[in-house]
Amino acid sequence: MAEVGVRSFPDDSAAPGHNRGPPLEDEHIPEWGNGGIGNYFYWKAAHRAAWKNSSPGIVASRIRKAERLGLTYEEYTLEILERGRHLQVEDVERIVEIKRKRVLRTANHRS
């Protein structure tokens, strides 16, 4: 008759009734990550409001200006929201930096 090997576990600190098997699901990670919740909901509401409250005329104007600079509407609007100023044709260095980041983002999404 073959002997059955007894498997020992290096960590015997499992809770009573735990079969020491692998978890059934991946650990749940909330939207705000593993850190504290902080101002998550304030930031989420502000982000939603910043992108939603533009009038059709403002959106059309931003689209035209963004296209003139070779940017997307999102890139142009994000620059206004982050820096508080509209990009001009003379802002060559900043426009090049935005386009470089776009290339990096696109490359990261493909891999």
CSV table of N, CA and C in Angstrom, one decimal, residues 4 17 23 26 31 36 41-42 44 58 62 70-71 80 83 96-98 104 108:
chain,number,residue,atom,x,y,z
A,4,VAL,N,0.7,8.0,2.0
A,4,VAL,CA,0.2,9.3,1.6
A,4,VAL,C,1.1,10.3,2.4
A,17,GLY,N,-10.7,27.1,10.3
A,17,GLY,CA,-11.6,26.8,9.2
A,17,GLY,C,-11.1,27.1,7.8
A,23,PRO,N,-6.6,32.1,-2.9
A,23,PRO,CA,-7.8,32.9,-2.8
A,23,PRO,C,-8.7,32.6,-4.1
A,26,ASP,N,-9.2,37.6,-7.1
A,26,ASP,CA,-8.1,38.6,-6.9
A,26,ASP,C,-8.6,39.6,-5.9
A,31,GLU,N,-11.5,52.0,-6.7
A,31,GLU,CA,-11.1,53.0,-7.8
A,31,GLU,C,-10.0,53.9,-7.3
A,36,GLY,N,-5.3,55.8,1.1
A,36,GLY,CA,-6.5,56.4,1.7
A,36,GLY,C,-7.4,57.0,0.6
A,41,PHE,N,-13.5,61.7,-4.1
A,41,PHE,CA,-14.8,62.1,-4.6
A,41,PHE,C,-14.9,63.6,-5.0
A,42,TYR,N,-14.1,64.4,-4.3
A,42,TYR,CA,-14.1,65.9,-4.7
A,42,TYR,C,-13.4,66.0,-6.1
A,44,LYS,N,-13.1,63.7,-8.3
A,44,LYS,CA,-13.9,63.0,-9.4
A,44,LYS,C,-15.0,64.0,-9.8
A,58,ILE,N,-17.9,77.3,-27.1
A,58,ILE,CA,-16.6,77.1,-26.6
A,58,ILE,C,-15.9,75.9,-27.1
A,62,ARG,N,-12.4,75.7,-29.2
A,62,ARG,CA,-11.3,75.0,-28.7
A,62,ARG,C,-10.8,73.9,-29.7
A,70,GLY,N,-2.2,71.4,-33.9
A,70,GLY,CA,-1.8,70.0,-34.1
A,70,GLY,C,-2.1,69.2,-32.9
A,71,LEU,N,-3.0,69.6,-32.0
A,71,LEU,CA,-3.4,68.9,-30.8
A,71,LEU,C,-4.8,68.4,-30.9
A,80,ILE,N,-5.6,74.0,-20.7
A,80,ILE,CA,-6.3,75.1,-20.1
A,80,ILE,C,-6.6,74.9,-18.7
A,83,ARG,N,-3.1,74.6,-16.6
A,83,ARG,CA,-2.2,75.7,-16.5
A,83,ARG,C,-2.9,77.0,-16.5
A,96,VAL,N,5.3,70.7,-28.4
A,96,VAL,CA,6.2,69.6,-28.7
A,96,VAL,C,6.2,68.6,-27.6
A,97,GLU,N,6.2,69.1,-26.4
A,97,GLU,CA,6.2,68.2,-25.2
A,97,GLU,C,4.8,67.4,-25.1
A,98,ILE,N,3.7,68.1,-25.4
A,98,ILE,CA,2.4,67.4,-25.4
A,98,ILE,C,2.4,66.4,-26.4
A,104,LEU,N,4.2,58.6,-26.4
A,104,LEU,CA,4.5,57.7,-25.3
A,104,LEU,C,3.2,57.0,-24.9
A,108,ASN,N,2.4,53.0,-25.0
A,108,ASN,CA,2.1,52.2,-23.8
A,108,ASN,C,0.7,51.4,-24.0
